Structures are given as structure tokens and as C-alpha cells.
């Protein structure tokens, strides 16, 4: 197991600076997710941890030792690639055995460990097959077994679920999480899917354009997003962002006025769809569209500020398209960001207009 | 309103039309290949067989039909066993040293270094293939010239202090024909292996690196297994092309000294066109045709060449 530290790590490809200055500590045994849109540097960071890319500057530490120049094969990390990267000409057994070849593990012990790893991810029936004869989910498990067989001190997962169908993704999510609980190995997950990150990781590192935007627990990122970027990235359906002017205790957006505490100037108000409620007070609008999502219903409401999404529990029976409604919310659920700089204004809230 | 019978007629007409289209497509797509095969393979083979049963010679007159040429092949031609032995040495030597092994080394090294330098070196190795054979052999003749001006002699004498110039064309003619053919032959393997190596998904190398493989282990466990089919292909293809081609040998040594570098194909040529024994040349050539067809068929079965024609399965989905 290992504690990981990025100290002012820089990564350049030629003239392109992919990661300008990264600072991060991952505690021993933690499960963290690197979350961000494609091209944000999350996979580059992961490949630096694996030793596939070497940092261009700064220091990368495993348990307090600088590993900048340590080659991939000497780092003792396990990695699962997005495409699984199983060796196509080897049987499943040989695939899982492969990392042990280079550790001079005695044959009997190696085979026993392969068996144990295969049991762990439940692929013991498939040991004699070739990767091309496996389904996506089975390949995924084999890739996990190969990553785990050498008992790595760090497990890296690069978009491991993105090639699986929806139901399999759900069960693999649970399995990976319970594997982590069972083995306690420090795990870094790279994903662009916020649900994957929030459901699996203890902590989320939200990245944007090579920089860390916010580090925190799933709750931190959801309840107190430090910036507009994090607020819009976390949460499904996405947060409603409404730009307006705060002056003399009210935020004016077109003809709608929200009383506000603790903010002035150009602000962006963030209201999550699940925090909005149809009520007798609040701002007015007309239901433009109804999207039933099973347990919940998403309403798209045309208001004086543009379209606002409202997520309501229960059946669609109560409301219909074209209906005039009023929308309210609890002030403590509202988020206020400075439009300039796009940072959260801590402690600032708006109240629903009456 | 249409009746069932009407519908059946329409359906049948549709079938007839699609059958006609299939025939048309067959002619359009396979026609040119069939015409070429007939014109340049089937017809010459038939003519060759016909000529081999005659006593056609320099006079270009056929006086009788005879099996005399085949008697010569199996009974009286003492030189033939020497020619066949040499052909084996030449074909397998060139294949094993250059066309496959050296081609493989070139492909692996030029893909391992920076892209620009790799392309440059591959370009250099391709140059002799692109230059006319006469020019290429002319350079070889200069390089191995038995005088002090020859490139090899210059190097040996100046750098290694050799006293008298070597006459490699006389002392090592077999090595020379293998090397001069191999320098060109290696580039074909190089290109095919390079393409195959480029086709290996990069994450396999990443995975192997993380799993603990070093450079040689990566070549052994990732690169070589992925090259199994290209290697089979190059082996079969080059075996056949080495068996039937003799232009470089003819230009470099003329098959000599004496018959020392006369491989089978060149022997056929020398018998037919130098000695004017057209009938005998035709009989000898027939064996080359049979060997060629047999090797191709064996290759097809043994190396499972059909797999080359299928979608590569290297990409794990």
C-alpha cells in the first residue's frame, strides 16, 4: 500500500503543457477519482503514476520516495485500461500470470496466485479461453485479476466501466468498490462520468485543463462546489445557472428579482433541479416539457429567465404541459458564484421571490 | 389489386434481376484478374508443357515429339543436383538471414526510435528496391571490384591493413548473391512488419511495461506474437519470388564462376537461351512451376494464410 504525492508536477508533450502544476496527496488505502472532461489531464496524471509517462518537472512520491525516474516495471502498480489491453494471443491464465513472470515467482506459487486472483473476480471458469472469446464484462474482470495478481501497492483504473453496458456497469461499480474494501489497496480511478466518481470514490479530484479545480468528498463537490465548472459537472440532471446583477440586496435577472445575502456585482445563481419545488410562491413559469424518469419527473419550465429544469418526485399526474406554475426553493440550497472568476461566494444565498 | 400469382411473378423477376447482377459483379470484379491469370499463367504453362515434349532448339524447328527432355532431367544431366543444392542454400540463406530476420530487426528498431529517424532509415533501406536493378548491381560490381579501387578493398586495405585486394566475385560468389539479394529483399519484410507493428495497440505495450516487461520481453511477448501471420506471409511470398527470380545474379556473376552461382531459375535461362535448348529449358521450367504451385498450396494450409485475409483480431473490443 502506498501514499501518493504530487509536488508541483509538470507534464509537457513537446511544446504543449498538459499539466502545468499539480499538487495532490492521496492517502494510503484511499479510493480517489480523477474526474473531468476529456483532455483535462486526468489520464496523463494516471499514466504518470503508472510510469508510462515520466513527469517533465516537479516530484512524484510513493511513500515519501521520489519515483520520477522509476520505470513502470519497477513501480509495482496494477492498471486496468479502458480497452482492458489483454494480450490477445495468450489464454486468460497466461494473461493473469504475465506480471508474475517478471517477479521470478516459483511456478506453483504463481499458479496458486493466478487461481486466487481469478477466484476474486470470478473468472476461474474462463482460465483456458482466449480474450477474444470473452464478453466485455469478462475481459474487464480478467484485466482486474491481472492488475491485482502481483499485489500492487497502487491500483489504477482508466475509465474501466466506459465500455460496459449500463446494467453491467452498475454491478461492476459495486464489485470494484467491495474489492477495494476487501484489499485496502490505494486506488485511483479516472473517469469522465460523475456518477462513477461519486458512487465509488472516497474523494474526488475534479480537473479542468490540466489543473485541479476542487478536491473533496462527493458531498463536498455536490453541496459546496468551489466553482461554476464543478457545479455544472457534478449533478444529474445538471444544475440551473442563472446570470444576473446583485445590487442592494437583490439579484435581478430580466424581470425576476431574488433577495440575496452576502453578494454584489455580477453573479451567477446556481439552483439544482432537485432542490426546486412547485409551490404557491416563488418565480413564475409555464411547463414547456415533461420528461418522466421513473421515480422522478423532470419538468422544463419556461420562465422570465429562460428555461429552468425542475426535478419532482412522484407521478406526472399532477401537472401538464402548458400549465402556469410557481417555483420555490430553500435558500440554503442555493449557490451564488461571482460571474467574474466563476468562484463560489461562500455563505451567499438567494431566496425565492414571493 | 394484385393476386398472389402476380406477387410471385414480381418476386421471381426480382430474383432473376439480382442473379443477373451477381453475374455482372462477378465479371466486373474478377474478370480482369481471370484474364491476367489466363494470359500470363495458364497459357504460358500450356505452351511450356507442349514445348517440353518437343526437340525445339536454336533452329526453332520442331522435328519430332519426344520425352527425351525428361529423360535428360532425370538421367543424364549431372549438373542438376549441384544446381538444386545451390538453389536451396540461396533461397533459405537469403530468407533466413535477410528477408525475414533482418527485415524483422529493421522493422523493430525503426519503430522503436523517433518517428522521423525511423522513417528516414526505412526510406534509405527502400532506395535499392526503387533503383533499376542494373544500376544497383553496377554499384555492387564497383564495391566488390577485385582492384584496390573497390569499396570493400579500400576499407579492408586502409582500415584493416590488408596487403592485397580480394576478389570476392571469385572467392565468395554465393555469399555475394545472398547479400546483394538480401539487401533488397529485407525491405519488403521491413515494410510489412512495420505496418503490423504499427497496428499493435499501444496500450498493450503500456500494459506490458506496467506488468514488468523490459524492452526484450515486450518484443518477445507482444511484438513477435502479433507478427506471426506477417512472418508467414513474407516467408511464403519471398520463397517463391527467390525461386523464380535471377536478374541480380545474372547481372552480378552471370551464374559463375563456371556454374557456381547458377540457381535453378538461372539454369533454366542459361539452358534455354544461352545453349539454345528450348525444349530442355521448357521441361526444367515445368518443375519450377510445379514447385511454385505446391509451395503456395502448402503455405496456404500450413501457415493458415486464410487468416491473413480476415479482419485482424488483435484489437480487443
XYZ file of C-alpha atoms in Angstrom:
671
model
C 0.000 0.000 0.000
C 1.251 3.435 -0.705
C 0.742 7.078 -0.025
C 0.996 9.110 -3.221
C 2.130 12.681 -3.516
C 2.292 15.057 -6.490
C 4.590 18.023 -5.751
C 4.442 20.761 -8.390
C 4.304 18.068 -11.060
C 4.507 19.360 -14.622
C 3.904 17.343 -17.790
C 4.688 18.632 -21.243
C 4.397 16.916 -24.617
C 6.720 18.905 -26.846
C 5.532 22.477 -26.538
C 2.156 21.574 -25.114
C 1.874 21.851 -21.349
C -0.777 19.327 -20.418
C -0.312 19.638 -16.670
C 1.126 23.000 -15.568
C 1.468 22.473 -11.813
C -0.168 19.649 -9.936
C -0.191 19.260 -6.171
C -2.074 16.413 -4.580
C -1.799 13.930 -1.730
C -3.531 10.559 -1.899
C -3.561 8.770 1.453
C -2.612 5.153 1.907
C -5.583 2.893 1.159
C -7.741 5.673 -0.199
C -10.029 5.335 -3.225
C -9.895 8.559 -5.205
C -11.381 9.506 -8.555
C -9.833 11.865 -11.073
C -12.879 13.406 -12.657
C -13.071 15.766 -15.599
C -13.960 16.152 -19.251
C -11.732 14.591 -21.912
C -8.451 16.396 -22.368
C -8.351 17.662 -18.784
C -5.151 15.749 -17.959
C -6.662 13.027 -15.798
C -5.367 10.146 -17.921
C -1.977 11.840 -18.240
C -1.805 12.014 -14.437
C -2.710 8.342 -14.209
C -0.074 7.358 -16.770
C 2.497 9.308 -14.756
C 1.520 7.269 -11.700
C 1.923 4.090 -13.752
C 5.319 5.183 -15.041
C 4.189 5.087 -18.666
C 4.792 8.841 -18.855
C 7.550 10.447 -16.819
C 6.931 13.897 -15.288
C 8.604 16.836 -17.056
C 9.101 18.637 -13.754
C 8.280 18.569 -10.074
C 8.305 15.482 -7.892
C 6.130 12.410 -7.764
C 6.422 10.495 -4.492
C 5.372 6.995 -3.448
C 5.585 6.613 0.340
C 7.910 9.575 0.526
C 10.299 8.320 -2.168
C 10.693 10.270 -5.396
C 9.742 7.957 -8.271
C 10.046 10.409 -11.186
C 12.630 8.275 -12.973
C 11.479 4.871 -11.755
C 10.351 2.791 -14.723
C 6.861 1.357 -14.943
C 8.046 -2.178 -14.330
C 9.732 -1.269 -11.040
C 6.804 0.632 -9.543
C 4.611 -2.305 -8.553
C 1.366 -0.767 -9.721
C -1.562 -2.558 -11.321
C -3.546 -0.898 -14.067
C -6.798 -1.611 -15.878
C -7.048 0.145 -19.213
C -10.205 1.428 -20.842
C -9.776 -1.182 -23.589
C -8.572 -3.751 -20.996
C -5.392 -4.337 -23.073
C -5.454 -8.103 -22.588
C -2.750 -9.911 -24.557
C -4.741 -11.345 -27.457
C -2.552 -14.380 -28.144
C -2.441 -15.594 -24.534
C -5.025 -17.564 -22.615
C -6.705 -15.919 -19.672
C -4.404 -17.909 -17.365
C -1.283 -16.654 -19.142
C -2.635 -13.116 -19.144
C -3.076 -13.153 -15.379
C 0.240 -14.986 -14.944
C 2.127 -12.451 -17.076
C 3.078 -9.962 -14.305
C 4.412 -12.836 -12.168
C 6.805 -13.985 -14.931
C 8.961 -10.982 -14.231
C 8.928 -11.401 -10.484
C 10.607 -14.807 -10.582
C 7.709 -16.267 -8.631
C 8.024 -20.078 -8.357
C 5.671 -21.802 -10.785
C 3.473 -23.469 -8.143
C 3.066 -20.306 -6.147
C 2.400 -18.280 -9.300
C -0.350 -20.644 -10.421
C -1.892 -20.560 -6.971
C -1.914 -16.781 -7.041
C -3.450 -16.760 -10.526
C -6.172 -19.044 -9.207
C -6.738 -16.809 -6.200
C -6.925 -13.676 -8.358
C -9.288 -15.403 -10.789
C -11.489 -16.523 -7.887
C -11.531 -12.988 -6.535
C -13.082 -11.596 -9.711
C -14.946 -14.834 -10.517
C -13.304 -15.798 -13.808
C -11.934 -19.189 -12.635
C -14.109 -20.926 -15.264
C -12.511 -18.941 -18.083
C -8.817 -19.608 -17.467
C -8.269 -21.608 -20.662
C -10.065 -19.214 -23.001
C -8.617 -16.510 -25.209
C -9.581 -12.852 -24.629
C -11.425 -12.780 -27.966
C -13.761 -15.457 -26.631
C -14.824 -13.366 -23.650
C -17.577 -10.797 -23.266
C -16.701 -7.214 -22.368
C -17.569 -7.765 -18.718
C -15.440 -10.917 -18.540
C -12.478 -9.169 -20.173
C -12.887 -6.439 -17.605
C -12.670 -8.945 -14.758
C -9.620 -10.631 -16.280
C -7.935 -7.241 -16.597
C -8.683 -6.635 -12.913
C -7.258 -10.023 -11.965
C -4.094 -9.293 -13.949
C -3.747 -5.935 -12.204
C -4.281 -7.468 -8.754
C -2.286 -10.707 -9.044
C 1.029 -9.078 -8.220
C -0.453 -7.479 -5.113
C 0.284 -3.937 -6.267
C 0.695 -1.098 -3.844
C -1.345 1.100 -6.152
C -4.281 0.156 -8.371
C -5.024 2.395 -11.340
C -8.308 2.246 -13.224
C -8.543 4.128 -16.514
C -12.203 4.571 -17.459
C -12.752 0.924 -16.547
C -16.517 0.928 -16.952
C -16.991 3.025 -20.057
C -17.056 0.073 -22.453
C -19.651 -1.879 -20.483
C -23.416 -1.789 -20.939
C -25.494 0.041 -18.363
C -26.530 -2.882 -16.141
C -23.045 -4.412 -16.122
C -21.590 -1.020 -15.264
C -23.796 -0.875 -12.191
C -22.724 -4.295 -10.913
C -19.021 -3.761 -11.703
C -19.210 -0.476 -9.804
C -20.345 -2.336 -6.717
C -17.775 -5.091 -7.222
C -14.836 -2.773 -7.638
C -15.873 -0.883 -4.561
C -16.154 -4.057 -2.480
C -12.809 -5.307 -3.874
C -11.254 -2.102 -2.632
C -12.834 -2.525 0.781
C -11.572 -6.124 0.896
C -7.991 -5.472 -0.271
C -7.467 -1.955 1.010
C -5.160 -1.105 -1.890
C -4.728 2.583 -2.726
C -6.872 3.051 -5.824
C -7.038 5.827 -8.394
C -9.973 5.852 -10.780
C -10.012 8.025 -13.879
C -13.436 8.824 -15.225
C -15.446 11.461 -17.027
C -18.632 10.080 -15.539
C -19.599 11.951 -12.380
C -21.895 9.139 -11.227
C -18.988 6.669 -11.347
C -16.836 9.066 -9.378
C -19.395 9.936 -6.716
C -20.594 6.362 -6.195
C -17.173 4.709 -5.936
C -14.610 7.154 -4.618
C -13.889 8.353 -1.083
C -12.584 11.588 -2.546
C -12.949 13.205 -5.937
C -10.323 15.300 -7.662
C -12.145 17.391 -10.220
C -9.819 18.507 -13.018
C -10.091 21.030 -15.793
C -7.491 21.912 -18.438
C -4.650 20.276 -16.513
C -5.455 21.972 -13.224
C -7.166 20.639 -10.137
C -10.411 22.528 -9.790
C -11.523 21.047 -6.478
C -10.663 18.152 -4.185
C -13.262 16.812 -1.796
C -15.723 14.117 -0.845
C -18.658 13.544 -3.205
C -20.812 15.543 -0.768
C -18.365 18.463 -0.747
C -18.416 18.685 -4.525
C -22.174 18.421 -4.668
C -23.075 20.743 -1.840
C -20.194 23.226 -1.955
C -18.772 23.264 -5.478
C -15.898 25.726 -5.438
C -16.574 26.934 -8.970
C -19.164 27.110 -11.702
C -17.258 24.347 -13.538
C -17.544 21.866 -10.666
C -21.164 22.846 -10.033
C -22.092 22.178 -13.646
C -20.019 18.984 -13.851
C -21.464 17.324 -10.738
C -25.140 16.522 -10.529
C -27.621 14.987 -12.906
C -29.707 16.497 -14.391
C -27.315 19.465 -14.489
C -27.676 22.485 -12.251
C -29.617 25.565 -13.448
C -27.245 28.501 -13.787
C -28.789 31.934 -13.957
C -26.637 35.023 -14.537
C -27.790 38.321 -13.065
C -26.797 41.523 -11.293
C -26.728 41.754 -7.497
C -27.396 45.250 -6.199
C -28.822 46.474 -2.909
C -29.786 43.037 -1.646
C -31.470 41.707 -4.788
C -30.311 39.764 -7.791
C -32.114 40.912 -10.908
C -32.442 38.552 -13.831
C -34.576 40.197 -16.506
C -37.786 40.913 -14.582
C -37.231 38.344 -11.826
C -35.791 39.573 -8.525
C -34.227 37.288 -5.885
C -33.454 38.689 -2.445
C -29.769 37.918 -1.791
C -27.472 37.799 1.234
C -23.746 38.335 1.022
C -23.149 39.081 -2.633
C -22.972 42.033 -5.002
C -21.968 42.743 -8.579
C -22.292 40.288 -11.427
C -23.264 36.901 -10.044
C -24.435 33.538 -11.308
C -27.088 31.807 -9.235
C -26.970 28.020 -9.154
C -30.148 26.113 -8.393
C -30.133 22.309 -8.629
C -33.259 20.878 -10.296
C -33.811 18.527 -7.336
C -33.937 21.491 -4.933
C -36.682 23.305 -6.851
C -40.303 22.698 -5.869
C -43.597 23.729 -7.352
C -45.275 25.856 -4.697
C -47.679 28.735 -4.164
C -44.895 31.272 -4.023
C -41.617 31.742 -5.907
C -40.888 32.713 -9.500
C -43.436 32.094 -12.223
C -43.179 29.966 -15.334
C -45.022 27.721 -17.745
C -44.288 23.983 -18.124
C -42.825 23.508 -21.611
C -41.893 19.852 -21.444
C -42.322 16.843 -19.158
C -39.710 14.076 -19.045
C -40.717 11.141 -16.813
C -37.618 9.408 -15.420
C -39.350 6.664 -13.479
C -39.270 7.594 -9.828
C -38.869 11.275 -10.663
C -40.112 13.636 -13.336
C -38.054 16.314 -14.983
C -40.000 19.420 -15.931
C -38.587 22.008 -18.284
C -40.213 25.275 -17.300
C -40.106 28.449 -19.387
C -39.583 31.429 -17.067
C -38.647 35.075 -17.389
C -35.000 33.903 -17.002
C -35.113 31.249 -19.703
C -35.638 27.511 -19.361
C -35.336 26.106 -15.828
C -35.229 22.389 -15.037
C -37.243 21.170 -12.052
C -36.974 17.615 -10.743
C -40.055 16.492 -8.808
C -40.807 13.236 -7.043
C -43.901 11.218 -7.842
C -46.031 10.696 -10.891
C -46.742 13.111 -13.697
C -50.424 13.142 -12.866
C -50.327 16.451 -11.041
C -49.072 18.674 -13.856
C -49.409 19.031 -17.590
C -47.658 20.842 -20.375
C -48.626 24.467 -20.693
C -49.603 24.767 -17.036
C -48.657 28.002 -15.255
C -46.619 27.235 -12.121
C -44.611 28.948 -9.442
C -41.261 27.584 -8.301
C -39.769 27.875 -4.816
C -36.693 26.543 -3.011
C -34.929 26.532 0.351
C -32.435 29.435 0.480
C -29.676 27.223 1.987
C -29.763 25.060 -1.149
C -28.969 27.961 -3.445
C -25.426 28.659 -4.641
C -24.107 32.057 -5.664
C -20.999 32.429 -7.819
C -19.142 35.567 -8.824
C -19.530 35.704 -12.601
C -16.040 37.145 -12.817
C -13.629 34.384 -11.754
C -16.514 31.888 -11.591
C -15.812 31.085 -7.912
C -18.356 30.267 -5.251
C -19.155 33.144 -2.911
C -19.120 31.303 0.400
C -22.132 31.878 2.604
C -24.088 33.789 -0.037
C -27.635 32.610 -0.722
C -30.643 33.803 -2.606
C -34.251 33.459 -1.527
C -37.167 32.718 -3.778
C -39.136 35.781 -4.820
C -42.512 35.958 -3.141
C -55.402 -5.345 -56.801
C -52.585 -7.817 -57.153
C -53.099 -11.508 -56.774
C -50.725 -13.930 -55.134
C -49.640 -15.099 -58.571
C -48.764 -11.547 -59.587
C -46.721 -11.096 -56.439
C -44.894 -14.334 -57.117
C -44.070 -13.192 -60.652
C -42.702 -9.903 -59.333
C -40.696 -11.707 -56.705
C -39.270 -14.130 -59.250
C -38.364 -11.301 -61.556
C -36.587 -9.676 -58.624
C -34.628 -12.842 -58.016
C -33.738 -13.080 -61.681
C -32.547 -9.489 -61.633
C -30.374 -9.993 -58.547
C -28.914 -13.173 -60.069
C -28.063 -11.215 -63.198
C -26.470 -8.528 -61.069
C -24.402 -11.151 -59.271
C -23.147 -12.410 -62.613
C -22.320 -8.875 -63.723
C -20.472 -8.159 -60.473
C -18.556 -11.397 -60.835
C -17.387 -10.386 -64.315
C -16.570 -6.808 -63.268
C -14.636 -7.687 -60.133
C -12.982 -10.972 -61.012
C -12.833 -10.576 -64.799
C -9.568 -8.616 -65.024
C -7.785 -10.975 -62.610
C -9.047 -14.017 -64.501
C -7.959 -12.591 -67.859
C -4.489 -11.817 -66.497
C -4.137 -15.230 -64.870
C -5.153 -16.999 -68.082
C -2.959 -14.841 -70.327
C 0.155 -14.833 -68.183
C -0.088 -18.104 -66.269
C -2.396 -20.717 -67.804
C -1.498 -20.100 -71.461
C 2.286 -19.964 -70.875
C 2.077 -23.139 -68.764
C 0.268 -24.941 -71.606
C 2.786 -23.689 -74.147
C 5.615 -24.702 -71.795
C 4.240 -28.218 -71.428
C 3.809 -28.508 -75.200
C 7.345 -27.271 -75.920
C 8.838 -29.577 -73.273
C 7.682 -32.575 -75.301
C 9.481 -31.378 -78.451
C 13.069 -31.130 -79.565
C 12.775 -27.382 -80.141
C 16.250 -25.842 -80.361
C 18.108 -22.913 -81.853
C 16.788 -23.690 -85.325
C 13.276 -23.057 -83.928
C 12.049 -26.077 -85.869
C 10.148 -28.950 -84.279
C 11.088 -32.221 -85.994
C 9.540 -34.688 -83.536
C 7.540 -35.028 -80.345
C 9.597 -36.788 -77.695
C 10.069 -37.447 -73.986
C 13.805 -37.105 -74.432
C 13.923 -33.827 -72.435
C 12.520 -35.515 -69.319
C 14.974 -38.354 -69.669
C 17.695 -35.722 -69.602
C 16.279 -34.165 -66.437
C 16.154 -37.461 -64.552
C 19.025 -39.426 -66.101
C 21.751 -37.623 -67.912
C 22.051 -34.056 -66.575
C 24.765 -34.405 -63.900
C 24.859 -30.662 -63.214
C 21.278 -30.560 -61.974
C 21.932 -31.865 -58.434
C 24.576 -29.171 -57.872
C 22.143 -26.514 -59.142
C 19.379 -27.717 -56.839
C 21.659 -27.776 -53.786
C 22.818 -24.254 -54.556
C 19.212 -23.096 -55.023
C 18.346 -24.417 -51.546
C 21.306 -22.632 -49.980
C 20.485 -19.430 -51.834
C 16.752 -19.381 -51.095
C 16.954 -20.388 -47.446
C 20.096 -18.379 -46.765
C 18.578 -15.199 -48.171
C 15.258 -15.819 -46.450
C 16.631 -16.744 -43.052
C 19.339 -14.110 -42.838
C 17.844 -11.164 -44.675
C 14.257 -11.273 -45.845
C 12.799 -12.375 -42.525
C 15.373 -11.898 -39.762
C 16.995 -8.713 -40.960
C 13.636 -7.328 -42.140
C 12.305 -8.005 -38.648
C 15.261 -6.308 -36.976
C 14.869 -3.290 -39.256
C 11.145 -3.067 -38.535
C 11.566 -3.406 -34.769
C 14.433 -0.929 -34.497
C 12.979 1.689 -36.844
C 9.662 1.646 -34.971
C 11.393 1.857 -31.591
C 13.312 5.067 -32.351
C 11.881 8.510 -33.058
C 9.335 8.574 -35.865
C 11.323 10.905 -38.114
C 14.584 8.961 -37.856
C 12.702 5.675 -38.241
C 11.045 6.799 -41.477
C 14.381 8.108 -42.728
C 16.175 4.803 -42.178
C 13.332 2.834 -43.732
C 13.485 5.195 -46.712
C 17.201 4.510 -47.050
C 16.620 0.758 -46.984
C 13.984 1.129 -49.685
C 16.258 3.002 -52.083
C 17.855 -0.062 -53.741
C 14.401 -1.532 -54.389
C 13.401 1.651 -56.161
C 16.542 1.936 -58.264
C 16.863 -0.039 -61.527
C 18.444 -3.464 -60.983
C 21.221 -2.710 -63.468
C 22.219 0.399 -61.539
C 22.049 -1.423 -58.225
C 24.278 -4.262 -59.453
C 26.640 -1.773 -61.075
C 27.232 -0.313 -57.605
C 27.853 -3.806 -56.237
C 30.328 -4.537 -59.022
C 32.174 -1.388 -58.059
C 32.019 -2.214 -54.345
C 33.460 -5.710 -54.790
C 35.818 -4.824 -57.628
C 38.929 -7.017 -57.271
C 41.187 -3.966 -57.611
C 42.376 -1.553 -54.940
C 39.680 0.886 -56.081
C 36.819 -1.364 -54.957
C 34.944 -0.079 -51.903
C 35.335 -3.265 -49.877
C 39.028 -3.495 -50.735
C 39.563 0.161 -49.910
C 38.041 -0.368 -46.474
C 39.867 -3.622 -45.833
C 43.219 -2.327 -47.018
C 43.128 1.117 -45.446
C 41.363 0.365 -42.200
C 42.419 -3.234 -41.561
C 45.808 -3.241 -43.253
C 45.074 -5.974 -45.793
C 48.018 -6.413 -48.180
C 46.483 -7.499 -51.484
C 42.977 -6.750 -52.795
C 40.389 -9.548 -52.519
C 38.487 -10.959 -55.490
C 35.180 -11.631 -53.797
C 33.379 -12.465 -57.039
C 35.661 -15.498 -57.341
C 36.293 -16.366 -53.712
C 32.843 -15.829 -52.178
C 30.309 -15.660 -55.016
C 27.489 -17.422 -53.132
C 27.773 -15.078 -50.172
C 27.689 -12.142 -52.588
C 24.497 -13.189 -54.362
C 22.825 -13.802 -51.000
C 23.885 -10.424 -49.614
C 23.024 -8.422 -52.746
C 19.568 -10.035 -52.958
C 19.062 -9.829 -49.216
C 19.714 -6.087 -49.027
C 16.793 -5.578 -51.360
C 14.653 -8.423 -50.079
C 14.822 -7.234 -46.463
C 12.941 -4.051 -47.314
C 9.769 -5.913 -48.216
C 9.688 -7.699 -44.862
C 10.599 -4.422 -43.188
C 7.585 -2.634 -44.650
C 5.121 -5.406 -43.902
C 6.431 -5.943 -40.363
C 6.480 -2.190 -39.717
C 2.835 -1.926 -40.723
C 2.000 -4.875 -38.474
C 3.929 -3.408 -35.530
C 2.160 -0.084 -36.010
C -1.109 -1.995 -35.914
C -0.433 -3.301 -32.404
C -2.481 -1.173 -29.980
C -0.127 0.983 -27.930
C -1.857 0.169 -24.656
C -0.622 -3.443 -24.972
C 2.936 -2.138 -24.679
C 1.867 0.087 -21.793
C 0.227 -2.857 -20.062
C 3.331 -4.987 -20.562
C 5.560 -2.222 -19.184
C 3.405 -1.934 -16.064
C 3.365 -5.734 -15.745
C 7.152 -5.680 -15.533
C 8.307 -6.374 -19.096
C 11.515 -4.771 -20.324
C 12.361 -3.964 -23.938
C 13.209 -7.530 -24.958
C 10.282 -9.016 -23.105
C 7.981 -6.580 -24.913
C 9.398 -7.672 -28.272
C 9.103 -11.330 -27.325
C 5.650 -11.303 -25.725
C 3.851 -8.516 -27.592
C 5.528 -7.749 -30.918
C 6.550 -11.192 -32.172
C 3.235 -12.944 -31.438
C 1.459 -10.179 -33.350
C 3.809 -10.727 -36.302
C 3.131 -14.436 -36.697
C 0.960 -14.052 -39.765
C 3.051 -11.354 -41.483
C 6.137 -13.529 -40.992
C 4.346 -16.499 -42.574
C 3.255 -14.355 -45.459
C 6.695 -12.881 -46.102
C 8.281 -16.339 -45.876
C 5.976 -17.907 -48.439
C 5.931 -14.960 -50.765
C 9.691 -14.489 -50.720
C 10.401 -18.204 -51.089
C 8.502 -18.160 -54.339
C 9.980 -14.919 -55.604
C 13.523 -16.066 -54.756
C 12.920 -19.369 -56.515
C 11.907 -17.802 -59.806
C 13.965 -14.592 -59.965
C 17.550 -14.471 -61.142
C 18.104 -10.991 -62.579
C 20.531 -9.800 -59.887
C 22.590 -12.985 -60.102
C 22.709 -12.798 -63.893
C 23.877 -9.194 -63.719
C 26.370 -9.700 -60.893
C 28.042 -13.034 -61.629
C 26.340 -14.327 -64.814
C 25.883 -17.521 -62.815
C 29.612 -18.009 -62.498
C 32.376 -18.592 -61.894
C 31.503 -21.567 -64.086
C 28.145 -22.785 -62.627
C 28.917 -21.801 -59.011
C 26.083 -19.267 -58.645
C 23.685 -20.685 -61.199
C 20.438 -21.189 -59.280
C 17.662 -23.264 -60.792
C 15.817 -20.401 -62.492
C 19.038 -19.088 -63.965
C 19.957 -22.618 -65.070
C 16.676 -22.799 -66.988
C 17.508 -19.476 -68.621
C 21.064 -20.490 -69.470
C 19.982 -23.829 -70.939
C 17.194 -22.284 -73.000
C 18.659 -19.012 -74.151
C 22.419 -19.457 -73.931
C 22.644 -23.048 -75.156
C 19.517 -22.752 -77.278
C 17.950 -25.914 -75.819
C 14.404 -24.540 -75.708
C 12.773 -27.918 -75.285
C 15.024 -28.817 -72.362
C 14.521 -25.357 -70.807
C 10.765 -25.824 -71.020
C 10.979 -29.208 -69.292
C 13.114 -27.724 -66.498
C 10.767 -24.748 -66.143
C 7.818 -27.071 -65.682
C 9.340 -28.355 -62.432
C 9.683 -24.779 -61.232
C 6.012 -24.202 -61.967
C 5.013 -27.360 -60.095
C 7.235 -26.471 -57.123
C 5.808 -22.936 -57.118
C 2.217 -24.134 -57.073
C 2.954 -26.790 -54.426
C 4.800 -24.346 -52.142
C 1.948 -21.854 -52.476
C -0.622 -24.511 -51.578
C 1.433 -25.879 -48.678
C 1.875 -22.328 -47.437
C -1.828 -21.733 -47.677
C -2.550 -24.773 -45.486
C 0.451 -24.818 -43.198
C 0.618 -21.138 -42.302
C -3.134 -20.757 -42.240
C -2.848 -17.934 -44.745
C -6.601 -17.581 -44.878
C -6.380 -15.760 -41.574
C -4.419 -13.004 -43.245
C -7.485 -12.288 -45.313
C -9.700 -11.908 -42.267
C -10.160 -8.945 -40.036
C -7.273 -8.747 -37.566
C -8.327 -9.842 -34.116
C -5.601 -8.007 -32.294
C -7.961 -5.201 -31.269
C -9.819 -6.431 -28.241
C -13.186 -4.772 -28.178
